[in-house]
Each structure stands twice: as structure tokens, then as C-alpha cells.
Amino acid sequence: MVAALLDRLGVNPALYQNGKVPVHSPIDGSRIAAVNWEGAAEVEQHISRADHAFELWRKVPAPRRGELVRQLGDILREYKADLGELVSWEAGKITQEGLGEVQEMIDICDFAVGLSRQLYGLTIASERPGHHMRETWHPLGVVGVISAFNFPVAVWAWNTALALVCGNPVIWKPSEKTPLTALACQALFDRVLKNFSDAPAPEPSDNRRPRCWRSSGR
């Protein structure tokens, strides 16, 4: 069941079939996968790539950044049933709660798309004749998201959708108890990035598809 869900969501079987760390479902205690965790050196590489991506992503116009998040919301709608069921199996929630969590992901994407056209700043009167002061918001930099097992996908989405439209790349550290949902989110987002030309490459010498974020569970 879980393998079929992961397959439909586009997760590479090599990432969950032959790992050293078993993943169990709290529903019946059964082993549903086995993954490998990335070490400190690999995490440092991801952060370095995200830092490079930040220099490019921050220059993409905010409405265009919102388009990436809009497309993420669309693919979440398409795969809501599968991702919601995977949340149920891995986190132990009833199916309706799993579906509700994915709906929260979709909702925050919709909110963030609107925000991408409303990153306003104030124009402030100045005491100096012929001058005014202008408030401009700038992207922060690489954003780290750490999520817990009981909300394995919604918390990531809440933070990531807003960070992306504001010009920030994201590094995600999911719960050790729910790595499969993180891999599924990564796979869905990779599908969006595949046809999104404005997403920056991780680093100049890297010819792989760009990633604005990456889960640490592999």
C-alpha cells in the first residue's frame, strides 16, 4: 500500500527501499520503508547550494516567485488523496485528518500567491524639503524549517510557501518518524521545478535540476 502511494507520488524507490533506518507505521507497527539519513557534510553542501540559490532567487520578481507556489498548490490538489493517505499511514492520523493537513498546504499556497503581489512598503513624509523616505522589504536568506511528526507536511508548507514568495530558499529537516512524507513533498515539488525556468540552479557547476529546498531524509 505505502509503496504504491510513494510510486504514484513520484518518489524514487532507491530512497526508501534499501536504507538502514526502518520506518514503521503507528497504525499497526508494521515496517513500511527503510531510509538513510544524510550526514553533517551533506547537510552543509545543501546549505551552501541554498545560499548560492538565494543570490539568484531574491532577484526573481515576487509575482513570478508566487507563480512557483501557485503551481505547487495545483500539484498538491492533484495528489491530495495520495499524500493525505500517506500522512495517515506514517503519522497515524485518520485519513480525513491526513487529507485536512494537505488541504492546509493548498490553502497556504493560495494565501502566499496573493501575498506575492502585496509585498508593499511605506512611503513616509520627511522633514527634509523635497525628500521622502521609502520602506523596502528585502529577502532574509536561507530559511531552516524543522517539523514534528504530528504535522509532517503542513508545518513545512506554512513556512516554505511564505519564504519562497519573499525570495528565500528553504532547508527542511523533517521528523525522523515521518521521512516518507518529506520525500513525497520533495518529489512533487521537483515536478513543478522541472518546468519552472526561473528557479536557480543550486551552484554554477551543478547541472542537475534546481532545488530551492531539500529534505534531509533520504
XYZ file of N, CA, C and O in Angstrom:
872
model
N 0.829 -1.205 0.000
C 0.000 0.000 0.000
C 0.866 1.259 0.000
O 0.713 2.149 -0.826
N 1.799 1.367 0.962
C 2.630 2.558 1.064
C 3.548 2.682 -0.140
O 3.739 3.782 -0.683
N 4.111 1.564 -0.591
C 4.982 1.605 -1.769
C 4.222 2.103 -2.992
O 4.759 2.863 -3.797
N 2.968 1.686 -3.127
C 2.159 2.133 -4.253
C 1.884 3.628 -4.168
O 1.915 4.339 -5.187
N 1.643 4.129 -2.956
C 1.435 5.565 -2.776
C 2.692 6.349 -3.150
O 2.622 7.355 -3.865
N 3.837 5.889 -2.675
C 5.091 6.571 -2.966
C 5.393 6.548 -4.459
O 5.915 7.518 -5.018
N 5.063 5.449 -5.099
C 5.275 5.345 -6.540
C 4.417 6.357 -7.288
O 4.891 7.039 -8.211
N 3.147 6.477 -6.919
C 2.269 7.442 -7.581
C 2.714 8.879 -7.317
O 2.549 9.761 -8.166
N 3.292 9.116 -6.140
C 3.759 10.453 -5.796
C 5.107 10.780 -6.436
O 5.576 11.917 -6.337
N 5.724 9.790 -7.060
C 6.951 10.028 -7.799
C 8.236 9.886 -7.014
O 9.288 10.369 -7.450
N 8.201 9.196 -5.870
C 9.403 9.028 -5.047
C 10.244 7.879 -5.603
O 9.736 6.788 -5.863
N 11.523 8.126 -5.757
C 12.455 7.111 -6.244
C 12.518 5.955 -5.240
O 12.835 6.177 -4.067
N 12.248 4.719 -5.660
C 12.270 3.584 -4.723
C 13.604 3.412 -4.004
O 13.648 2.906 -2.885
N 14.695 3.841 -4.637
C 16.010 3.700 -4.015
C 16.114 4.506 -2.721
O 16.971 4.211 -1.879
N 15.256 5.500 -2.552
C 15.316 6.351 -1.370
C 14.606 5.751 -0.159
O 14.777 6.243 0.958
N 13.789 4.704 -0.363
C 13.048 4.176 0.781
C 13.011 2.655 0.868
O 12.411 2.108 1.797
N 13.669 1.968 -0.046
C 13.590 0.514 -0.022
C 14.780 -0.161 0.655
O 14.619 -1.200 1.298
N 15.957 0.373 0.509
C 17.155 -0.334 0.956
C 17.970 0.441 1.985
O 19.175 0.247 2.105
N 17.333 1.335 2.718
C 18.047 2.117 3.715
C 18.351 1.330 4.978
O 17.916 0.186 5.158
N 19.089 1.958 5.878
C 19.479 1.321 7.127
C 18.542 1.655 8.292
O 18.586 0.996 9.335
N 17.737 2.703 8.114
C 16.859 3.144 9.202
C 15.412 2.751 8.877
O 14.822 3.277 7.935
N 14.813 1.831 9.628
C 13.444 1.399 9.325
C 12.417 2.474 9.672
O 12.607 3.262 10.591
N 11.339 2.476 8.908
C 10.212 3.372 9.163
C 8.994 2.499 9.450
O 8.654 1.620 8.654
N 8.361 2.743 10.592
C 7.212 1.937 10.992
C 5.947 2.791 11.029
O 5.993 3.973 11.367
N 4.830 2.169 10.698
C 3.547 2.851 10.799
C 2.999 2.707 12.214
O 2.936 1.588 12.748
N 2.588 3.807 12.852
C 1.997 3.699 14.197
C 0.611 3.066 14.183
O 0.072 2.744 15.242
N 0.059 2.877 12.999
C -1.273 2.284 12.914
C -1.256 0.826 13.376
O -2.080 0.399 14.188
N -0.293 0.047 12.837
C -0.220 -1.367 13.211
C 1.199 -1.816 13.560
O 1.425 -2.999 13.803
N 2.143 -0.874 13.586
C 3.516 -1.222 13.937
C 4.318 -1.860 12.827
O 5.476 -2.242 13.026
N 3.731 -1.988 11.651
C 4.419 -2.661 10.557
C 5.529 -1.793 9.969
O 5.460 -0.560 9.991
N 6.539 -2.447 9.454
C 7.628 -1.746 8.777
C 7.165 -1.398 7.361
O 6.783 -2.280 6.597
N 7.217 -0.123 7.017
C 6.706 0.308 5.720
C 7.793 0.817 4.789
O 7.552 0.999 3.595
N 9.016 1.033 5.302
C 10.106 1.510 4.453
C 11.391 1.487 5.255
O 11.397 1.171 6.460
N 12.496 1.819 4.592
C 13.795 1.961 5.255
C 14.570 3.050 4.520
O 14.719 2.991 3.301
N 15.034 4.044 5.250
C 15.684 5.200 4.635
C 17.090 5.367 5.202
O 17.485 4.708 6.168
N 17.848 6.279 4.592
C 19.152 6.681 5.102
C 19.109 8.164 5.425
O 18.528 8.955 4.670
N 19.725 8.533 6.547
C 19.811 9.944 6.901
C 21.099 10.537 6.371
O 22.147 9.892 6.398
N 21.023 11.768 5.905
C 22.217 12.444 5.430
C 23.049 12.926 6.618
O 22.507 13.325 7.651
N 24.363 12.908 6.443
C 25.261 13.332 7.495
C 25.512 14.829 7.475
O 25.006 15.566 6.623
N 26.336 15.284 8.426
C 26.608 16.716 8.563
C 27.240 17.302 7.312
O 26.910 18.422 6.900
N 28.162 16.558 6.687
C 28.835 17.072 5.493
C 27.845 17.287 4.353
O 27.919 18.296 3.633
N 26.900 16.362 4.185
C 25.905 16.503 3.124
C 24.964 17.670 3.403
O 24.577 18.401 2.482
N 24.595 17.837 4.663
C 23.737 18.968 5.027
C 24.444 20.284 4.737
O 23.843 21.238 4.219
N 25.722 20.351 5.044
C 26.495 21.559 4.759
C 26.504 21.855 3.263
O 26.443 23.019 2.845
N 26.585 20.830 2.438
C 26.543 21.019 0.986
C 25.201 21.603 0.550
O 25.148 22.504 -0.299
N 24.118 21.091 1.127
C 22.789 21.605 0.784
C 22.660 23.076 1.187
O 22.091 23.888 0.451
N 23.182 23.409 2.358
C 23.113 24.799 2.814
C 23.923 25.700 1.894
O 23.491 26.810 1.545
N 25.092 25.235 1.475
C 25.926 26.015 0.563
C 25.211 26.244 -0.769
O 25.232 27.348 -1.323
N 24.565 25.207 -1.282
C 23.829 25.337 -2.535
C 22.638 26.275 -2.380
O 22.333 27.068 -3.266
N 21.959 26.166 -1.235
C 20.824 27.053 -0.992
C 21.281 28.500 -0.884
O 20.597 29.422 -1.346
N 22.451 28.707 -0.283
C 22.983 30.064 -0.163
C 23.296 30.646 -1.536
O 23.038 31.829 -1.799
N 23.817 29.818 -2.429
C 24.052 30.277 -3.804
C 22.725 30.568 -4.505
O 22.586 31.580 -5.204
N 21.746 29.688 -4.320
C 20.438 29.890 -4.951
C 19.790 31.181 -4.466
O 19.085 31.855 -5.230
N 20.023 31.532 -3.214
C 19.442 32.749 -2.652
C 19.849 33.992 -3.440
O 19.033 34.881 -3.686
N 21.101 34.062 -3.840
C 21.579 35.232 -4.570
C 20.848 35.420 -5.891
O 20.733 36.534 -6.403
N 20.342 34.341 -6.465
C 19.613 34.402 -7.731
C 18.100 34.508 -7.509
O 17.419 35.278 -8.180
N 17.600 33.718 -6.561
C 16.155 33.678 -6.317
C 15.619 35.012 -5.825
O 14.520 35.426 -6.171
N 16.397 35.724 -5.034
C 15.965 37.011 -4.493
C 15.747 38.045 -5.586
O 15.013 39.021 -5.389
N 16.360 37.846 -6.757
C 16.252 38.789 -7.862
C 15.063 38.491 -8.772
O 14.723 39.303 -9.638
N 14.452 37.321 -8.601
C 13.264 36.978 -9.383
C 12.097 37.816 -8.869
O 11.879 37.901 -7.654
N 11.331 38.468 -9.732
C 10.207 39.294 -9.259
C 9.249 38.502 -8.374
O 8.965 37.326 -8.636
N 8.759 39.150 -7.341
C 7.893 38.463 -6.374
C 6.671 37.800 -7.011
O 6.329 36.670 -6.648
N 5.970 38.436 -7.960
C 4.835 37.742 -8.572
C 5.249 36.464 -9.306
O 4.477 35.497 -9.342
N 6.454 36.469 -9.859
C 6.940 35.257 -10.524
C 7.270 34.175 -9.495
O 7.007 33.000 -9.727
N 7.802 34.587 -8.362
C 8.030 33.624 -7.280
C 6.691 33.047 -6.811
O 6.586 31.867 -6.474
N 5.674 33.883 -6.804
C 4.346 33.412 -6.446
C 3.808 32.397 -7.424
O 3.051 31.495 -7.052
N 4.203 32.518 -8.695
C 3.759 31.548 -9.692
C 4.284 30.150 -9.380
O 3.588 29.155 -9.577
N 5.507 30.069 -8.873
C 6.043 28.772 -8.463
C 5.182 28.158 -7.359
O 4.834 26.974 -7.406
N 4.815 28.962 -6.395
C 3.992 28.470 -5.290
C 2.585 28.126 -5.774
O 1.965 27.174 -5.291
N 2.073 28.880 -6.744
C 0.753 28.555 -7.304
C 0.775 27.168 -7.936
O -0.156 26.363 -7.755
N 1.840 26.877 -8.677
C 1.958 25.571 -9.313
C 2.132 24.465 -8.280
O 1.637 23.346 -8.476
N 2.807 24.767 -7.182
C 2.906 23.789 -6.100
C 1.524 23.487 -5.536
O 1.179 22.327 -5.287
N 0.711 24.526 -5.341
C -0.643 24.312 -4.858
C -1.464 23.450 -5.803
O -2.247 22.597 -5.373
N -1.268 23.650 -7.110
C -2.007 22.863 -8.098
C -1.641 21.383 -8.034
O -2.518 20.510 -8.115
N -0.342 21.091 -7.903
C 0.045 19.682 -7.876
C -0.375 19.029 -6.562
O -0.675 17.841 -6.508
N -0.438 19.820 -5.489
C -0.959 19.282 -4.224
C -2.438 18.946 -4.355
O -2.911 17.955 -3.776
N -3.175 19.751 -5.096
C -4.583 19.433 -5.347
C -4.697 18.116 -6.114
O -5.552 17.279 -5.817
N -3.832 17.941 -7.092
C -3.880 16.747 -7.937
C -3.585 15.481 -7.139
O -4.185 14.421 -7.378
N -2.658 15.588 -6.184
C -2.230 14.408 -5.437
C -2.675 14.459 -3.972
O -2.083 13.791 -3.122
N -3.711 15.209 -3.699
C -4.186 15.352 -2.322
C -4.553 14.010 -1.702
O -4.179 13.725 -0.548
N -5.258 13.180 -2.423
C -5.709 11.905 -1.867
C -4.531 11.007 -1.505
O -4.496 10.405 -0.423
N -3.555 10.911 -2.406
C -2.404 10.044 -2.156
C -1.540 10.568 -1.013
O -1.122 9.803 -0.139
N -1.259 11.868 -1.010
C -0.426 12.428 0.047
C -1.144 12.365 1.390
O -0.533 12.059 2.424
N -2.447 12.629 1.398
C -3.213 12.541 2.635
C -3.220 11.140 3.210
O -3.114 10.949 4.429
N -3.319 10.137 2.332
C -3.293 8.746 2.807
C -1.909 8.373 3.329
O -1.785 7.640 4.318
N -0.866 8.897 2.678
C 0.490 8.635 3.151
C 0.708 9.244 4.538
O 1.326 8.623 5.406
N 0.196 10.452 4.746
C 0.262 11.067 6.073
C -0.416 10.171 7.104
O 0.085 9.972 8.219
N -1.543 9.606 6.742
C -2.271 8.721 7.652
C -1.435 7.506 8.032
O -1.314 7.157 9.207
N -0.831 6.870 7.045
C -0.035 5.675 7.302
C 1.199 5.989 8.144
O 1.554 5.235 9.046
N 1.863 7.091 7.842
C 3.147 7.358 8.503
C 2.995 8.054 9.847
O 3.785 7.815 10.759
N 2.011 8.935 9.983
C 1.839 9.691 11.226
C 0.766 9.093 12.137
O 0.634 9.512 13.289
N -0.026 8.157 11.618
C -1.037 7.514 12.448
C -2.340 8.281 12.554
O -3.161 7.987 13.416
N -2.552 9.253 11.694
C -3.802 10.012 11.720
C -4.880 9.256 10.955
O -4.597 8.427 10.098
N -6.141 9.581 11.256
C -7.208 9.052 10.416
C -7.095 9.716 9.045
O -6.515 10.797 8.901
N -7.646 9.083 8.035
C -7.481 9.575 6.667
C -7.995 10.996 6.501
O -7.365 11.819 5.826
N -9.111 11.318 7.120
C -9.667 12.662 6.967
C -8.741 13.729 7.540
O -8.653 14.835 7.018
N -8.023 13.394 8.617
C -7.063 14.350 9.164
C -5.866 14.502 8.229
O -5.308 15.589 8.086
N -5.448 13.397 7.608
C -4.372 13.482 6.635
C -4.760 14.350 5.454
O -3.983 15.199 4.990
N -5.981 14.168 4.960
C -6.478 14.995 3.859
C -6.598 16.454 4.278
O -6.300 17.370 3.500
N -7.029 16.663 5.524
C -7.153 18.031 6.025
C -5.808 18.729 6.104
O -5.711 19.936 5.842
N -4.773 17.974 6.458
C -3.446 18.579 6.530
C -2.961 18.996 5.142
O -2.378 20.064 4.970
N -3.214 18.172 4.144
C -2.837 18.541 2.776
C -3.650 19.749 2.314
O -3.133 20.629 1.611
N -4.909 19.825 2.721
C -5.713 20.995 2.364
C -5.118 22.264 2.965
O -5.160 23.335 2.345
N -4.564 22.148 4.158
C -3.892 23.310 4.745
C -2.692 23.734 3.904
O -2.398 24.929 3.776
N -1.999 22.785 3.329
C -0.887 23.104 2.427
C -1.396 23.889 1.219
O -0.793 24.881 0.802
N -2.492 23.426 0.663
C -3.084 24.092 -0.509
C -3.524 25.504 -0.144
O -3.287 26.459 -0.890
N -4.147 25.632 1.018
C -4.647 26.941 1.446
C -3.517 27.951 1.632
O -3.643 29.115 1.254
N -2.396 27.525 2.219
C -1.298 28.466 2.439
C -0.645 28.833 1.113
O -0.152 29.954 0.951
N -0.657 27.922 0.157
C -0.151 28.262 -1.181
C -1.011 29.361 -1.801
O -0.484 30.331 -2.378
N -2.323 29.241 -1.680
C -3.221 30.269 -2.209
C -2.956 31.612 -1.525
O -2.927 32.660 -2.182
N -2.782 31.587 -0.217
C -2.514 32.815 0.522
C -1.198 33.441 0.067
O -1.101 34.655 -0.138
N -0.167 32.604 -0.079
C 1.148 33.109 -0.454
C 1.159 33.690 -1.866
O 1.870 34.665 -2.134
N 0.377 33.102 -2.762
C 0.299 33.649 -4.121
C -0.238 35.075 -4.077
O 0.292 35.980 -4.748
N -1.274 35.310 -3.301
C -1.790 36.670 -3.166
C -0.776 37.598 -2.525
O -0.610 38.752 -2.935
N -0.058 37.086 -1.525
C 0.954 37.891 -0.851
C 2.063 38.313 -1.796
O 2.635 39.401 -1.649
N 2.368 37.484 -2.798
C 3.466 37.788 -3.716
C 3.223 39.074 -4.503
O 4.168 39.657 -5.043
N 1.991 39.547 -4.557
C 1.676 40.812 -5.220
C 1.342 41.913 -4.216
O 0.822 42.969 -4.592
N 1.631 41.652 -2.954
C 1.312 42.632 -1.919
C 2.479 42.861 -0.959
O 2.280 43.150 0.219
N 3.688 42.718 -1.432
C 4.851 42.963 -0.585
C 5.143 44.456 -0.562
O 6.165 44.937 -1.041
N 4.207 45.184 0.017
C 4.261 46.638 -0.002
C 5.212 47.183 1.051
O 5.469 46.565 2.072
N 5.699 48.408 0.797
C 6.434 49.164 1.797
C 5.791 50.527 1.957
O 5.016 50.976 1.102
N 6.079 51.210 3.043
C 5.503 52.526 3.311
C 6.284 53.626 2.610
O 7.490 53.530 2.410
N 5.585 54.673 2.219
C 6.219 55.918 1.801
C 5.966 56.929 2.916
O 4.820 57.208 3.264
N 7.044 57.451 3.495
C 6.949 58.230 4.727
C 7.372 59.669 4.470
O 8.379 59.922 3.806
N 6.592 60.595 4.978
C 6.938 62.010 4.834
C 8.245 62.316 5.569
O 8.489 61.819 6.673
N 9.058 63.163 4.955
C 10.342 63.519 5.538
C 10.350 64.976 6.002
O 9.639 65.823 5.441
N 11.130 65.276 7.028
C 11.285 66.658 7.481
C 12.144 67.471 6.514
O 12.133 68.699 6.553
N 12.857 66.772 5.627
C 13.729 67.449 4.675
C 12.936 67.832 3.432
O 12.303 66.977 2.816
N 12.923 69.096 3.042
C 12.135 69.534 1.880
C 12.530 68.790 0.596
O 13.709 68.564 0.340
N 11.520 68.407 -0.172
C 11.765 67.746 -1.445
C 12.210 66.301 -1.335
O 12.676 65.727 -2.314
N 12.078 65.695 -0.183
C 12.506 64.320 0.018
C 11.389 63.503 0.682
O 10.476 64.059 1.282
N 11.492 62.222 0.542
C 10.613 61.312 1.267
C 11.417 60.064 1.637
O 12.492 59.826 1.086
N 10.913 59.315 2.578
C 11.533 58.051 2.979
C 10.676 56.896 2.474
O 9.449 56.967 2.503
N 11.334 55.851 2.004
C 10.624 54.711 1.441
C 11.055 53.429 2.153
O 12.253 53.176 2.326
N 10.077 52.639 2.541
C 10.333 51.372 3.224
C 10.325 50.243 2.193
O 9.364 50.076 1.443
N 11.397 49.474 2.148
C 11.510 48.364 1.199
C 11.913 47.102 1.959
O 12.881 47.116 2.718
N 11.169 46.033 1.718
C 11.455 44.756 2.374
C 12.399 43.927 1.503
O 12.216 43.823 0.297
N 13.410 43.335 2.119
C 14.384 42.519 1.402
C 14.326 41.076 1.889
O 14.023 40.816 3.067
N 14.614 40.094 0.999
C 14.650 38.700 1.428
C 15.657 38.486 2.552
O 16.673 39.183 2.637
N 15.377 37.513 3.400
C 16.182 37.274 4.594
C 17.413 36.422 4.302
O 18.507 36.693 4.783
N 17.236 35.355 3.520
C 18.320 34.400 3.277
C 17.797 32.983 3.397
O 16.592 32.740 3.324
N 18.704 32.040 3.579
C 18.304 30.637 3.693
C 17.480 30.435 4.963
O 17.901 30.815 6.052
N 16.305 29.842 4.811
C 15.393 29.604 5.930
C 15.421 28.115 6.298
O 15.311 27.254 5.418
N 15.574 27.828 7.574
C 15.530 26.442 8.040
C 14.172 26.120 8.635
O 13.632 26.895 9.418
N 13.607 24.982 8.245
C 12.321 24.532 8.773
C 12.521 23.175 9.437
O 13.032 22.241 8.818
N 12.149 23.076 10.702
C 12.189 21.814 11.442
C 10.755 21.457 11.801
O 10.062 22.236 12.457
N 10.299 20.300 11.361
C 8.905 19.925 11.588
C 8.807 18.671 12.451
O 9.718 17.844 12.479
N 7.690 18.535 13.142
C 7.444 17.412 14.045
C 6.594 16.345 13.352
O 6.011 16.584 12.296
N 6.511 15.169 13.983
C 5.818 14.044 13.356
C 4.313 14.249 13.275
O 3.658 13.701 12.388
N 3.746 15.023 14.208
C 2.287 15.086 14.271
C 1.676 15.989 13.195
O 0.496 15.896 12.900
N 2.487 16.879 12.604
C 2.072 17.641 11.430
C 3.202 17.559 10.409
O 3.942 18.522 10.206
N 3.348 16.414 9.751
C 4.537 16.149 8.941
C 4.661 16.967 7.661
O 5.763 17.101 7.134
N 3.553 17.510 7.157
C 3.650 18.267 5.900
C 3.124 19.694 6.006
O 3.640 20.598 5.345
N 2.120 19.933 6.818
C 1.507 21.264 6.884
C 2.477 22.320 7.402
O 2.560 23.423 6.856
N 3.230 21.989 8.454
C 4.151 22.968 9.027
C 5.221 23.359 8.017
O 5.587 24.537 7.912
N 5.725 22.391 7.276
C 6.679 22.715 6.215
C 6.052 23.670 5.209
O 6.660 24.670 4.805
N 4.841 23.389 4.776
C 4.186 24.211 3.764
C 3.917 25.616 4.260
O 4.098 26.595 3.527
N 3.467 25.744 5.515
C 3.191 27.076 6.066
C 4.413 27.973 5.934
O 4.313 29.136 5.539
N 5.564 27.441 6.321
C 6.789 28.229 6.298
C 7.364 28.387 4.893
O 7.816 29.466 4.507
N 7.344 27.309 4.120
C 8.012 27.322 2.825
C 7.304 28.186 1.802
O 7.944 28.934 1.053
N 5.989 28.119 1.736
C 5.258 28.922 0.760
C 5.523 30.412 0.975
O 5.754 31.160 0.020
N 5.510 30.843 2.238
C 5.755 32.252 2.531
C 7.213 32.627 2.280
O 7.510 33.697 1.740
N 8.132 31.740 2.666
C 9.550 32.024 2.455
C 9.869 32.154 0.969
O 10.614 33.056 0.556
N 9.310 31.280 0.156
C 9.614 31.304 -1.277
C 9.125 32.581 -1.951
O 9.852 33.191 -2.745
N 7.903 33.005 -1.658
C 7.402 34.212 -2.316
C 8.150 35.449 -1.843
O 8.223 36.454 -2.555
N 8.748 35.383 -0.664
C 9.533 36.511 -0.149
C 10.981 36.473 -0.620
O 11.774 37.347 -0.248
N 11.351 35.468 -1.417
C 12.681 35.432 -2.004
C 13.698 34.594 -1.273
O 14.903 34.757 -1.484
N 13.241 33.676 -0.422
C 14.153 32.891 0.399
C 14.115 31.403 0.047
O 13.032 30.832 -0.055
N 15.268 30.762 -0.119
C 15.297 29.299 -0.252
C 15.097 28.653 1.112
O 15.246 29.312 2.149
N 14.770 27.363 1.119
C 14.426 26.687 2.364
C 15.171 25.361 2.475
O 15.248 24.600 1.508
N 15.702 25.094 3.657
C 16.247 23.780 4.003
C 15.286 23.156 5.018
O 14.967 23.761 6.037
N 14.838 21.941 4.724
C 13.834 21.291 5.568
C 14.442 20.092 6.294
O 15.012 19.206 5.663
N 14.291 20.064 7.614
C 14.657 18.909 8.410
C 13.365 18.305 8.951
O 12.800 18.798 9.923
N 12.857 17.241 8.322
C 11.612 16.627 8.799
C 11.856 15.774 10.027
O 12.993 15.488 10.400
N 10.777 15.331 10.638
C 10.878 14.433 11.781
C 11.467 13.090 11.347
O 11.172 12.586 10.260
N 12.287 12.509 12.222
C 12.833 11.179 11.946
C 11.730 10.124 11.842
O 11.925 9.064 11.264
N 10.562 10.428 12.411
C 9.457 9.473 12.390
C 8.637 9.551 11.109
O 7.832 8.651 10.832
N 8.797 10.631 10.338
C 7.978 10.800 9.129
C 8.815 11.244 7.935
O 8.541 12.273 7.317
N 9.826 10.490 7.550
C 10.644 10.887 6.397
C 9.961 10.662 5.055
O 10.291 11.328 4.066
N 9.008 9.734 5.001
C 8.405 9.394 3.709
C 7.548 10.540 3.164
O 7.559 10.817 1.961
N 6.817 11.208 4.041
C 6.013 12.337 3.576
C 6.911 13.469 3.095
O 6.555 14.196 2.166
N 8.087 13.616 3.715
C 9.033 14.633 3.257
C 9.549 14.294 1.864
O 9.658 15.156 0.993
N 9.875 13.021 1.648
C 10.329 12.602 0.326
C 9.232 12.803 -0.723
O 9.512 13.174 -1.866
N 7.990 12.562 -0.334
C 6.876 12.748 -1.260
C 6.705 14.219 -1.623
O 6.487 14.558 -2.793
N 6.804 15.106 -0.632
C 6.710 16.541 -0.911
C 7.844 16.990 -1.832
O 7.652 17.796 -2.749
N 9.047 16.464 -1.570
C 10.192 16.785 -2.423
C 9.935 16.352 -3.861
O 10.195 17.093 -4.806
N 9.404 15.149 -4.027
C 9.158 14.628 -5.367
C 8.118 15.470 -6.105
O 8.265 15.756 -7.301
N 7.062 15.870 -5.417
C 6.039 16.703 -6.046
C 6.604 18.064 -6.424
O 6.333 18.592 -7.518
N 7.398 18.636 -5.531
C 7.971 19.948 -5.826
C 8.964 19.856 -6.980
O 9.075 20.781 -7.795
N 9.695 18.749 -7.068
C 10.622 18.564 -8.189
C 9.879 18.573 -9.525
O 10.411 19.046 -10.537
N 8.669 18.031 -9.540
C 7.884 18.047 -10.782
C 7.557 19.472 -11.195
O 7.563 19.809 -12.389
N 7.263 20.305 -10.220
C 6.982 21.710 -10.520
C 8.243 22.411 -11.012
O 8.228 23.141 -12.008
N 9.359 22.178 -10.331
C 10.614 22.835 -10.702
C 11.086 22.440 -12.088
O 11.759 23.217 -12.768
N 10.746 21.237 -12.522
C 11.204 20.738 -13.816
C 10.813 21.659 -14.956
O 11.554 21.819 -15.928
N 9.660 22.298 -14.846
C 9.175 23.170 -15.918
C 9.125 24.637 -15.508
O 8.454 25.436 -16.163
N 9.846 24.975 -14.438
C 9.851 26.364 -13.970
C 11.228 26.956 -14.229
O 12.174 26.738 -13.467
N 11.353 27.701 -15.296
C 12.662 28.144 -15.782
C 13.345 29.165 -14.887
O 14.576 29.315 -14.950
N 12.594 29.876 -14.048
C 13.191 30.933 -13.230
C 13.807 30.423 -11.932
O 14.418 31.199 -11.196
N 13.662 29.146 -11.622
C 14.255 28.610 -10.402
C 15.763 28.499 -10.588
O 16.234 27.962 -11.589
N 16.570 29.000 -9.658
C 18.026 28.990 -9.821
C 18.631 27.614 -9.631
O 18.114 26.788 -8.879
N 19.732 27.377 -10.306
C 20.494 26.149 -10.103
C 21.181 26.216 -8.746
O 21.515 27.300 -8.267
N 21.403 25.076 -8.088
C 21.999 25.088 -6.754
C 23.369 25.755 -6.710
O 23.709 26.422 -5.757
N 24.198 25.539 -7.717
C 25.515 26.146 -7.763
C 25.988 26.153 -9.212
O 25.512 25.377 -10.034
N 26.931 27.014 -9.601
C 27.302 27.180 -11.010
C 27.727 25.906 -11.705
O 27.440 25.697 -12.872
N 28.403 24.993 -11.001
C 28.935 23.799 -11.641
C 27.987 22.612 -11.600
O 28.319 21.537 -12.088
N 26.816 22.799 -11.015
C 25.878 21.695 -10.843
C 24.891 21.692 -11.999
O 24.148 22.640 -12.200
N 24.863 20.605 -12.765
C 23.991 20.516 -13.936
C 22.678 19.824 -13.645
O 21.900 19.563 -14.556
N 22.421 19.501 -12.388
C 21.164 18.852 -12.043
C 20.033 19.870 -11.995
O 20.258 21.063 -12.029
N 18.828 19.339 -11.899
C 17.687 20.239 -11.805
C 17.790 21.067 -10.535
O 18.242 20.582 -9.498
N 17.371 22.342 -10.580
C 17.499 23.204 -9.404
C 16.560 22.777 -8.285
O 15.488 22.248 -8.521
N 16.978 23.065 -7.059
C 16.168 22.780 -5.886
C 16.204 24.013 -4.998
O 17.284 24.458 -4.630
N 15.067 24.573 -4.668
C 15.026 25.681 -3.734
C 15.023 25.175 -2.299
O 15.273 25.921 -1.382
N 14.709 23.927 -2.092
C 14.737 23.347 -0.761
C 14.977 21.876 -0.911
O 14.856 21.312 -1.979
N 15.353 21.228 0.154
C 15.559 19.777 0.101
C 15.346 19.213 1.488
O 15.798 19.770 2.477
N 14.682 18.071 1.546
C 14.534 17.416 2.840
C 15.830 16.702 3.191
O 16.592 16.322 2.318
N 16.070 16.535 4.496
C 17.296 15.853 4.906
C 17.102 14.363 5.072
O 18.035 13.633 5.362
N 15.878 13.882 4.877
C 15.623 12.447 4.976
C 15.720 11.794 3.620
O 14.969 12.121 2.714
N 16.686 10.909 3.441
C 16.852 10.230 2.149
C 17.111 8.749 2.377
O 17.694 8.369 3.352
